GROMACS .gro file of C-alpha atoms in nm:
model
  417
    1VAL     CA    1   0.524  -3.432   3.439
    2LYS     CA    2   0.454  -3.732   3.241
    3GLU     CA    3   0.689  -4.012   3.345
    4VAL     CA    4   0.875  -4.195   3.085
    5LYS     CA    5   1.105  -4.516   3.146
    6GLU     CA    6   1.452  -4.489   3.114
    7GLU     CA    7   1.503  -4.750   2.796
    8GLN     CA    8   1.218  -4.538   2.613
    9ASN     CA    9   1.449  -4.188   2.694
   10LYS     CA   10   1.754  -4.373   2.572
   11GLN     CA   11   1.531  -4.421   2.206
   12ILE     CA   12   1.442  -4.094   2.192
   13ILE     CA   13   1.766  -4.007   2.293
   14GLU     CA   14   1.895  -4.183   1.969
   15ASN     CA   15   1.620  -4.070   1.768
   16ILE     CA   16   1.699  -3.704   1.797
   17THR     CA   17   2.075  -3.797   1.744
   18ARG     CA   18   2.058  -3.984   1.457
   19PHE     CA   19   1.821  -3.696   1.341
   20LEU     CA   20   2.073  -3.436   1.413
   21ASN     CA   21   2.317  -3.649   1.253
   22GLY     CA   22   2.168  -3.619   0.890
   23GLY     CA   23   1.983  -3.969   0.961
   24TYR     CA   24   1.637  -3.778   0.900
   25GLU     CA   25   1.488  -4.037   0.591
   26HIS     CA   26   1.515  -4.320   0.868
   27VAL     CA   27   1.297  -4.107   1.117
   28LYS     CA   28   1.068  -4.014   0.798
   29THR     CA   29   1.063  -4.381   0.705
   30GLU     CA   30   0.945  -4.492   1.120
   31LEU     CA   31   0.744  -4.193   1.109
   32THR     CA   32   0.535  -4.329   0.788
   33GLU     CA   33   0.506  -4.629   0.942
   34LYS     CA   34   0.339  -4.524   1.284
   35MET     CA   35   0.106  -4.284   1.031
   36LEU     CA   36   0.015  -4.591   0.835
   37LYS     CA   37  -0.076  -4.788   1.106
   38ALA     CA   38  -0.287  -4.561   1.318
   39SER     CA   39  -0.453  -4.530   1.010
   40GLU     CA   40  -0.558  -4.834   0.963
   41GLU     CA   41  -0.684  -4.841   1.340
   42LEU     CA   42  -0.892  -4.571   1.241
   43ASP     CA   43  -0.698  -4.334   1.529
   44PHE     CA   44  -0.692  -4.064   1.258
   45GLU     CA   45  -0.617  -3.774   1.449
   46ARG     CA   46  -0.278  -3.970   1.603
   47ALA     CA   47  -0.215  -4.022   1.200
   48LYS     CA   48  -0.282  -3.667   1.141
   49GLU     CA   49  -0.023  -3.563   1.424
   50TYR     CA   50   0.237  -3.799   1.232
   51ARG     CA   51   0.160  -3.662   0.891
   52ASP     CA   52   0.244  -3.290   1.008
   53GLN     CA   53   0.549  -3.433   1.165
   54ILE     CA   54   0.696  -3.556   0.830
   55ALA     CA   55   0.563  -3.215   0.680
   56HIS     CA   56   0.785  -3.024   0.925
   57ILE     CA   57   1.059  -3.244   0.888
   58GLU     CA   58   1.060  -3.208   0.514
   59ALA     CA   59   1.045  -2.877   0.556
   60THR     CA   60   1.326  -2.841   0.792
   61MET     CA   61   1.542  -3.079   0.545
   62GLU     CA   62   1.441  -2.875   0.265
   63LYS     CA   63   1.697  -2.588   0.433
   64GLN     CA   64   1.966  -2.783   0.480
   65LYS     CA   65   1.986  -2.987   0.192
   66VAL     CA   66   2.253  -2.768   0.091
   67THR     CA   67   2.533  -2.855   0.371
   68PHE     CA   68   2.940  -2.809   0.336
   69ASN     CA   69   3.164  -3.011   0.572
   70ASP     CA   70   3.484  -2.713   0.584
   71PHE     CA   71   3.220  -2.505   0.801
   72VAL     CA   72   3.349  -2.190   0.595
   73ASN     CA   73   3.136  -1.853   0.575
   74ARG     CA   74   3.032  -1.759   0.240
   75ASP     CA   75   2.784  -1.586   0.051
   76VAL     CA   76   2.629  -1.703  -0.318
   77PHE     CA   77   2.537  -1.445  -0.523
   78GLY     CA   78   2.326  -1.453  -0.862
   79TYR     CA   79   2.152  -1.219  -1.079
   80SER     CA   80   1.887  -1.161  -1.389
   81TYR     CA   81   1.764  -0.843  -1.591
   82ASP     CA   82   1.532  -0.767  -1.803
   83LYS     CA   83   1.310  -0.461  -1.909
   84GLY     CA   84   1.552  -0.184  -1.745
   85TRP     CA   85   1.528  -0.393  -1.394
   86MET     CA   86   1.762  -0.601  -1.195
   87CYS     CA   87   1.708  -0.879  -0.956
   88VAL     CA   88   1.985  -0.999  -0.725
   89GLN     CA   89   1.965  -1.319  -0.496
   90VAL     CA   90   2.191  -1.356  -0.220
   91PHE     CA   91   2.240  -1.675  -0.018
   92PHE     CA   92   2.376  -1.674   0.340
   93ILE     CA   93   2.609  -1.970   0.426
   94ARG     CA   94   2.729  -2.001   0.748
   95GLN     CA   95   2.904  -2.268   0.942
   96GLY     CA   96   2.850  -2.477   0.624
   97LYS     CA   97   2.458  -2.459   0.641
   98LEU     CA   98   2.243  -2.212   0.417
   99ILE     CA   99   2.084  -2.028   0.653
  100GLU     CA  100   1.866  -1.720   0.483
  101ARG     CA  101   1.802  -1.550   0.172
  102GLU     CA  102   1.780  -1.202   0.049
  103VAL     CA  103   1.648  -1.098  -0.274
  104SER     CA  104   1.682  -0.673  -0.402
  105MET     CA  105   1.563  -0.579  -0.728
  106PHE     CA  106   1.598  -0.233  -0.868
  107PRO     CA  107   1.627  -0.045  -1.206
  108PHE     CA  108   1.959  -0.042  -1.364
  109TYR     CA  109   2.097   0.257  -1.597
  110LYS     CA  110   2.458   0.114  -1.709
  111GLU     CA  111   2.551  -0.264  -1.840
  112PRO     CA  112   2.419  -0.529  -1.613
  113GLU     CA  113   2.777  -0.653  -1.484
  114GLU     CA  114   2.861  -0.279  -1.379
  115ASP     CA  115   2.556  -0.239  -1.228
  116PHE     CA  116   2.593  -0.582  -1.032
  117LEU     CA  117   2.928  -0.472  -0.903
  118THR     CA  118   2.825  -0.161  -0.783
  119PHE     CA  119   2.529  -0.349  -0.617
  120ILE     CA  120   2.797  -0.551  -0.467
  121GLY     CA  121   3.004  -0.286  -0.349
  122GLN     CA  122   2.713  -0.125  -0.154
  123PHE     CA  123   2.601  -0.449  -0.003
  124TYR     CA  124   2.922  -0.495   0.168
  125ALA     CA  125   2.905  -0.156   0.296
  126LYS     CA  126   2.618  -0.238   0.538
  127ASN     CA  127   2.646  -0.604   0.562
  128ILE     CA  128   2.932  -0.837   0.718
  129LYS     CA  129   3.174  -0.987   0.469
  130PRO     CA  130   3.230  -1.346   0.474
  131LYS     CA  131   3.552  -1.531   0.399
  132GLU     CA  132   3.457  -1.623   0.072
  133VAL     CA  133   3.204  -1.487  -0.226
  134MET     CA  134   3.082  -1.691  -0.502
  135VAL     CA  135   2.942  -1.487  -0.837
  136PRO     CA  136   2.856  -1.657  -1.191
  137ALA     CA  137   3.091  -1.649  -1.435
  138THR     CA  138   2.980  -1.333  -1.624
  139ILE     CA  139   3.124  -1.096  -1.334
  140ASP     CA  140   3.498  -0.974  -1.339
  141ALA     CA  141   3.604  -1.182  -1.018
  142GLU     CA  142   3.944  -0.947  -0.973
  143LEU     CA  143   3.740  -0.651  -0.978
  144ALA     CA  144   3.450  -0.825  -0.730
  145GLU     CA  145   3.801  -0.881  -0.538
  146LYS     CA  146   3.896  -0.534  -0.473
  147LEU     CA  147   3.517  -0.438  -0.423
  148VAL     CA  148   3.433  -0.649  -0.129
  149GLU     CA  149   3.846  -0.716  -0.001
  150VAL     CA  150   3.773  -1.098   0.007
  151GLU     CA  151   3.833  -1.396  -0.209
  152VAL     CA  152   3.545  -1.410  -0.466
  153GLN     CA  153   3.540  -1.706  -0.714
  154HIS     CA  154   3.346  -1.849  -1.002
  155PRO     CA  155   3.267  -2.204  -0.878
  156LYS     CA  156   3.315  -2.454  -1.231
  157ARG     CA  157   3.127  -2.764  -1.062
  158GLY     CA  158   2.993  -2.960  -0.743
  159LYS     CA  159   2.699  -2.791  -0.524
  160LYS     CA  160   2.878  -2.473  -0.517
  161LYS     CA  161   2.840  -2.446  -0.927
  162GLU     CA  162   2.481  -2.546  -0.824
  163LEU     CA  163   2.395  -2.291  -0.548
  164VAL     CA  164   2.536  -1.988  -0.769
  165GLU     CA  165   2.293  -2.170  -1.082
  166LEU     CA  166   1.986  -2.195  -0.807
  167ALA     CA  167   2.042  -1.785  -0.724
  168CYS     CA  168   2.032  -1.680  -1.050
  169LYS     CA  169   1.737  -1.896  -1.123
  170ASN     CA  170   1.551  -1.765  -0.840
  171ALA     CA  171   1.646  -1.435  -0.949
  172LYS     CA  172   1.459  -1.487  -1.278
  173ILE     CA  173   1.140  -1.612  -1.132
  174ALA     CA  174   1.153  -1.299  -0.909
  175LEU     CA  175   1.190  -1.097  -1.209
  176GLY     CA  176   0.872  -1.254  -1.386
  177GLU     CA  177   0.661  -1.228  -1.096
  178LYS     CA  178   0.743  -0.860  -1.027
  179PHE     CA  179   0.611  -0.789  -1.404
  180TYR     CA  180   0.324  -0.994  -1.383
  181LEU     CA  181   0.202  -0.799  -1.088
  182ILE     CA  182   0.286  -0.504  -1.315
  183GLU     CA  183   0.063  -0.621  -1.627
  184ARG     CA  184  -0.218  -0.696  -1.297
  185ASP     CA  185  -0.165  -0.336  -1.186
  186GLU     CA  186  -0.170  -0.175  -1.563
  187GLU     CA  187  -0.506  -0.375  -1.629
  188ARG     CA  188  -0.657  -0.224  -1.298
  189THR     CA  189  -0.532   0.126  -1.404
  190VAL     CA  190  -0.443   0.213  -1.768
  191GLY     CA  191  -0.566  -0.057  -1.946
  192ALA     CA  192  -0.891   0.022  -1.730
  193VAL     CA  193  -0.894   0.368  -1.878
  194GLU     CA  194  -0.877   0.260  -2.212
  195ARG     CA  195  -1.147   0.023  -2.209
  196LEU     CA  196  -1.367   0.310  -1.990
  197GLY     CA  197  -1.259   0.581  -2.290
  198GLU     CA  198  -1.393   0.282  -2.522
  199GLU     CA  199  -1.751   0.248  -2.330
  200LEU     CA  200  -1.797   0.564  -2.333
  201GLY     CA  201  -1.702   0.660  -2.726
  202ILE     CA  202  -1.404   0.900  -2.624
  203ALA     CA  203  -1.023   0.940  -2.682
  204ALA     CA  204  -0.867   0.704  -2.311
  205PRO     CA  205  -0.909   0.944  -2.000
  206TYR     CA  206  -0.551   0.940  -1.874
  207ARG     CA  207  -0.683   1.249  -1.642
  208ILE     CA  208  -0.995   1.227  -1.514
  209GLU     CA  209  -1.063   1.493  -1.262
  210ALA     CA  210  -1.411   1.429  -1.004
  211PHE     CA  211  -1.598   1.694  -0.807
  212ASP     CA  212  -1.826   1.582  -0.504
  213ASN     CA  213  -2.036   1.825  -0.269
  214SER     CA  214  -2.085   1.806   0.127
  215ASN     CA  215  -2.344   1.934   0.361
  216ILE     CA  216  -2.558   1.912   0.604
  217GLN     CA  217  -2.874   2.079   0.568
  218GLY     CA  218  -2.702   2.337   0.397
  219THR     CA  219  -2.471   2.410   0.675
  220ASP     CA  220  -2.105   2.464   0.578
  221PRO     CA  221  -2.144   2.372   0.238
  222VAL     CA  222  -1.811   2.228   0.076
  223SER     CA  223  -1.691   2.087  -0.226
  224ALA     CA  224  -1.352   1.877  -0.317
  225MET     CA  225  -1.219   1.766  -0.637
  226ILE     CA  226  -0.998   1.504  -0.698
  227VAL     CA  227  -0.757   1.388  -0.996
  228PHE     CA  228  -0.642   1.028  -1.128
  229VAL     CA  229  -0.398   0.996  -1.387
  230ASP     CA  230  -0.349   0.647  -1.572
  231GLY     CA  231  -0.623   0.512  -1.316
  232LYS     CA  232  -0.430   0.599  -0.973
  233PRO     CA  233  -0.507   0.907  -0.748
  234GLU     CA  234  -0.279   1.207  -0.797
  235LYS     CA  235  -0.291   1.340  -0.406
  236LYS     CA  236  -0.124   1.603  -0.468
  237GLU     CA  237  -0.337   1.825  -0.710
  238TYR     CA  238  -0.653   1.729  -0.501
  239ARG     CA  239  -0.795   2.048  -0.471
  240LYS     CA  240  -1.070   2.191  -0.188
  241TYR     CA  241  -1.326   2.463  -0.228
  242LYS     CA  242  -1.541   2.661   0.072
  243ILE     CA  243  -1.873   2.766  -0.141
  244LYS     CA  244  -1.888   3.153  -0.124
  245THR     CA  245  -2.170   3.281  -0.337
  246VAL     CA  246  -2.440   2.994  -0.260
  247GLN     CA  247  -2.674   3.024   0.027
  248GLY     CA  248  -2.892   2.716   0.156
  249PRO     CA  249  -2.883   2.375   0.042
  250ASP     CA  250  -2.816   2.418  -0.336
  251ASP     CA  251  -2.642   2.130  -0.475
  252TYR     CA  252  -2.640   2.205  -0.919
  253SER     CA  253  -2.543   2.621  -0.787
  254SER     CA  254  -2.261   2.456  -0.588
  255MET     CA  255  -2.126   2.256  -0.815
  256ARG     CA  256  -2.165   2.521  -1.118
  257GLU     CA  257  -1.962   2.764  -0.849
  258VAL     CA  258  -1.654   2.520  -0.807
  259VAL     CA  259  -1.633   2.435  -1.156
  260ARG     CA  260  -1.661   2.794  -1.279
  261ARG     CA  261  -1.327   2.826  -0.993
  262ARG     CA  262  -1.133   2.567  -1.128
  263TYR     CA  263  -1.146   2.600  -1.482
  264SER     CA  264  -1.098   2.989  -1.463
  265ARG     CA  265  -0.819   2.945  -1.256
  266ALA     CA  266  -0.673   2.647  -1.489
  267LEU     CA  267  -0.717   2.830  -1.832
  268LYS     CA  268  -0.564   3.160  -1.644
  269GLU     CA  269  -0.288   2.952  -1.533
  270GLY     CA  270  -0.247   2.720  -1.818
  271LEU     CA  271  -0.276   2.428  -1.588
  272PRO     CA  272  -0.349   2.050  -1.738
  273LEU     CA  273  -0.709   2.022  -1.837
  274PRO     CA  274  -0.907   1.700  -1.772
  275ASP     CA  275  -1.020   1.411  -2.027
  276LEU     CA  276  -1.266   1.360  -1.878
  277ILE     CA  277  -1.504   1.513  -1.566
  278VAL     CA  278  -1.679   1.285  -1.334
  279VAL     CA  279  -1.960   1.421  -1.114
  280ASP     CA  280  -2.094   1.257  -0.850
  281GLY     CA  281  -2.475   1.313  -0.918
  282GLY     CA  282  -2.749   1.252  -1.234
  283LYS     CA  283  -2.905   1.472  -1.501
  284GLY     CA  284  -2.845   1.804  -1.272
  285HIS     CA  285  -2.542   1.839  -1.201
  286LEU     CA  286  -2.454   1.717  -1.561
  287ALA     CA  287  -2.662   1.992  -1.687
  288ALA     CA  288  -2.532   2.299  -1.452
  289VAL     CA  289  -2.129   2.139  -1.531
  290GLN     CA  290  -2.194   2.188  -1.887
  291ASP     CA  291  -2.366   2.528  -1.894
  292VAL     CA  292  -2.075   2.645  -1.701
  293LEU     CA  293  -1.795   2.492  -1.916
  294GLU     CA  294  -1.915   2.547  -2.266
  295ASN     CA  295  -2.123   2.867  -2.238
  296GLU     CA  296  -1.903   3.076  -1.974
  297LEU     CA  297  -1.581   2.905  -2.011
  298GLY     CA  298  -1.565   2.799  -2.393
  299LEU     CA  299  -1.448   2.459  -2.323
  300LEU     CA  300  -1.545   2.113  -2.485
  301VAL     CA  301  -1.425   1.843  -2.198
  302PRO     CA  302  -1.639   1.513  -2.192
  303ILE     CA  303  -1.856   1.501  -1.909
  304ALA     CA  304  -1.991   1.174  -1.695
  305GLY     CA  305  -2.221   1.176  -1.404
  306LEU     CA  306  -2.192   0.857  -1.129
  307VAL     CA  307  -2.543   0.788  -0.990
  308LYS     CA  308  -2.574   0.576  -0.661
  309ASP     CA  309  -2.828   0.342  -0.598
  310ASP     CA  310  -3.084   0.347  -0.264
  311LYS     CA  311  -2.796   0.179  -0.055
  312HIS     CA  312  -2.549   0.439  -0.165
  313ARG     CA  313  -2.346   0.220  -0.401
  314THR     CA  314  -2.211   0.308  -0.747
  315SER     CA  315  -2.527   0.213  -0.981
  316ASN     CA  316  -2.465   0.396  -1.311
  317LEU     CA  317  -2.270   0.602  -1.522
  318MET     CA  318  -2.435   0.875  -1.753
  319ILE     CA  319  -2.300   1.076  -2.071
  320GLY     CA  320  -2.377   1.269  -2.347
  321GLU     CA  321  -2.678   1.516  -2.419
  322PRO     CA  322  -2.900   1.411  -2.352
  323PRO     CA  323  -2.760   1.213  -2.074
  324GLN     CA  324  -2.761   0.841  -2.173
  325ILE     CA  325  -2.698   0.554  -1.908
  326ILE     CA  326  -2.349   0.382  -1.996
  327PRO     CA  327  -2.414  -0.005  -1.896
  328LEU     CA  328  -2.106  -0.133  -1.761
  329GLU     CA  329  -1.997  -0.524  -1.674
  330ARG     CA  330  -2.017  -0.481  -1.248
  331ASN     CA  331  -1.697  -0.728  -1.262
  332SER     CA  332  -1.495  -0.535  -1.504
  333GLN     CA  333  -1.207  -0.347  -1.380
  334GLU     CA  334  -1.315   0.031  -1.561
  335PHE     CA  335  -1.673  -0.018  -1.353
  336TYR     CA  336  -1.426  -0.085  -1.029
  337LEU     CA  337  -1.204   0.179  -1.170
  338LEU     CA  338  -1.537   0.441  -1.128
  339GLN     CA  339  -1.634   0.320  -0.730
  340ARG     CA  340  -1.253   0.387  -0.654
  341ILE     CA  341  -1.312   0.738  -0.801
  342GLN     CA  342  -1.651   0.795  -0.657
  343ASP     CA  343  -1.539   0.659  -0.320
  344GLU     CA  344  -1.215   0.874  -0.287
  345VAL     CA  345  -1.384   1.189  -0.428
  346HIS     CA  346  -1.660   1.158  -0.121
  347ARG     CA  347  -1.445   1.048   0.156
  348PHE     CA  348  -1.206   1.371   0.043
  349ALA     CA  349  -1.536   1.580   0.042
  350ILE     CA  350  -1.699   1.431   0.381
  351THR     CA  351  -1.344   1.475   0.559
  352PHE     CA  352  -1.305   1.841   0.415
  353HIS     CA  353  -1.638   1.935   0.545
  354ARG     CA  354  -1.586   1.758   0.910
  355GLN     CA  355  -1.296   1.999   0.923
  356VAL     CA  356  -1.494   2.283   0.838
  357ARG     CA  357  -1.806   2.228   1.052
  358SER     CA  358  -1.587   2.154   1.340
  359LYS     CA  359  -1.415   2.494   1.310
  360SER     CA  360  -1.718   2.693   1.298
  361ALA     CA  361  -1.919   2.494   1.581
  362PHE     CA  362  -1.620   2.666   1.793
  363GLN     CA  363  -1.630   2.972   1.654
  364SER     CA  364  -2.011   3.087   1.658
  365VAL     CA  365  -2.008   2.979   2.015
  366LEU     CA  366  -1.769   3.243   2.105
  367ASP     CA  367  -1.800   3.501   1.814
  368ASP     CA  368  -2.096   3.687   1.950
  369ILE     CA  369  -1.885   3.763   2.271
  370PRO     CA  370  -1.766   4.089   2.264
  371GLY     CA  371  -1.322   4.111   2.324
  372VAL     CA  372  -1.352   3.785   2.206
  373GLY     CA  373  -1.096   3.782   1.878
  374GLU     CA  374  -0.922   3.508   1.713
  375LYS     CA  375  -0.640   3.534   1.887
  376ARG     CA  376  -0.785   3.476   2.181
  377LYS     CA  377  -1.007   3.219   2.106
  378LYS     CA  378  -0.681   3.008   1.989
  379ALA     CA  379  -0.516   3.112   2.357
  380LEU     CA  380  -0.850   2.954   2.509
  381LEU     CA  381  -0.843   2.686   2.315
  382LYS     CA  382  -0.477   2.590   2.371
  383TYR     CA  383  -0.469   2.608   2.764
  384PHE     CA  384  -0.798   2.462   2.840
  385GLY     CA  385  -0.716   2.158   2.527
  386SER     CA  386  -1.106   2.145   2.433
  387VAL     CA  387  -1.427   2.301   2.419
  388LYS     CA  388  -1.572   2.058   2.666
  389LYS     CA  389  -1.314   2.132   2.923
  390LEU     CA  390  -1.376   2.530   2.882
  391LYS     CA  391  -1.734   2.472   2.909
  392GLU     CA  392  -1.636   2.287   3.278
  393ALA     CA  393  -1.429   2.579   3.362
  394THR     CA  394  -1.510   2.864   3.605
  395VAL     CA  395  -1.487   3.216   3.598
  396GLU     CA  396  -1.172   3.227   3.767
  397ASP     CA  397  -1.021   2.948   3.589
  398ILE     CA  398  -1.158   3.145   3.249
  399ARG     CA  399  -0.947   3.429   3.401
  400ASN     CA  400  -0.660   3.222   3.516
  401SER     CA  401  -0.611   3.200   3.140
  402GLY     CA  402  -0.524   3.541   3.117
  403VAL     CA  403  -0.867   3.683   3.023
  404PRO     CA  404  -0.967   4.027   3.196
  405GLN     CA  405  -1.248   3.966   3.478
  406ASN     CA  406  -1.541   4.114   3.238
  407ILE     CA  407  -1.487   3.895   2.964
  408ALA     CA  408  -1.409   3.557   3.156
  409GLU     CA  409  -1.796   3.621   3.291
  410LYS     CA  410  -1.921   3.698   2.982
  411ILE     CA  411  -1.735   3.358   2.831
  412TYR     CA  412  -1.884   3.191   3.114
  413GLU     CA  413  -2.244   3.315   3.127
  414THR     CA  414  -2.250   3.217   2.737
  415LEU     CA  415  -2.157   2.902   2.770
  416GLN     CA  416  -2.374   2.806   3.035
  417LYS     CA  417  -2.671   2.883   2.824
   0.00000   0.00000   0.00000
């Protein structure tokens, strides 16, 4: 406990009381004087404390500039609209003080005033109604009153009018920020796609399909395809492929099989064809895909290869016949788009390969045991919870899961080996 003299304590209480009664300018002045004095005395740590206190006071008082002496609970609405979007700002004034703000943004389809009234009706279906609502002069106050069933005003002057104007101004700023973010997003997506088309000398590839193979020493080979539309992943169109016709680690043959399966089906079912096919690999992969598309399926679709460096990072883009490296600026949005595509298709292929491997690893242990079929394998895994627990089980434990004695013994012997 830090002992404080009674006189000093009275002074602190007076300062707090004065501050809470609105005398914060006086308190701020005193603190500023103390800060300058501490600074002159080279007590910079204390000076910093005073400076931070002043900053906190200013931040607190900024919120409290809006005060009404009538202590009425009221909501203040302002709105702005542009390019088919509307933003509504609400200021909540409780006990005469502005305590909170809320912003809502949504597309609108009718007249702005009509959609604003619809919004305000829905707003009070889930929010507590104040005693008074203030809206801009463009809104029909009588109609709004019928909707919200409280008094609705069009302030003509003074602090109330300024608040409505401020809410409208805030709504306009928020809307402007949204459009800026949309434009920046388009720079990363659609803009990057269009510039990529220019760099490759083809029409803008608004639909890009990318392929990658995954296997470990030739086991459980799989392939994956992802789709990017307007520079963004279209996850519902992603596809996984188990390699059926290729034995061992043969990347080119695996790529040929998957591309053949994908685009044979696309032609048969009338699915949309890509503007650009991207393969994770170099000249050999490009040649394999091109051969299938042109000579087997009669399709002419631009194909590009993404080559990684020795650190497994996107390095070069290849296209053409013979393939030529297309130099892209490493800090350009089109290069970042290709990185996202390559990372995403690799992630998708690896995830699928892990699923297939884990499934086949469990199957390979039990597949050769007579009397253990698909249903029994699932029942065993469900009963024990994991292969590890099954390996630790005794013959009696396995038999208790519903397996006959002779098969339980066989399972036990196989797992112990």
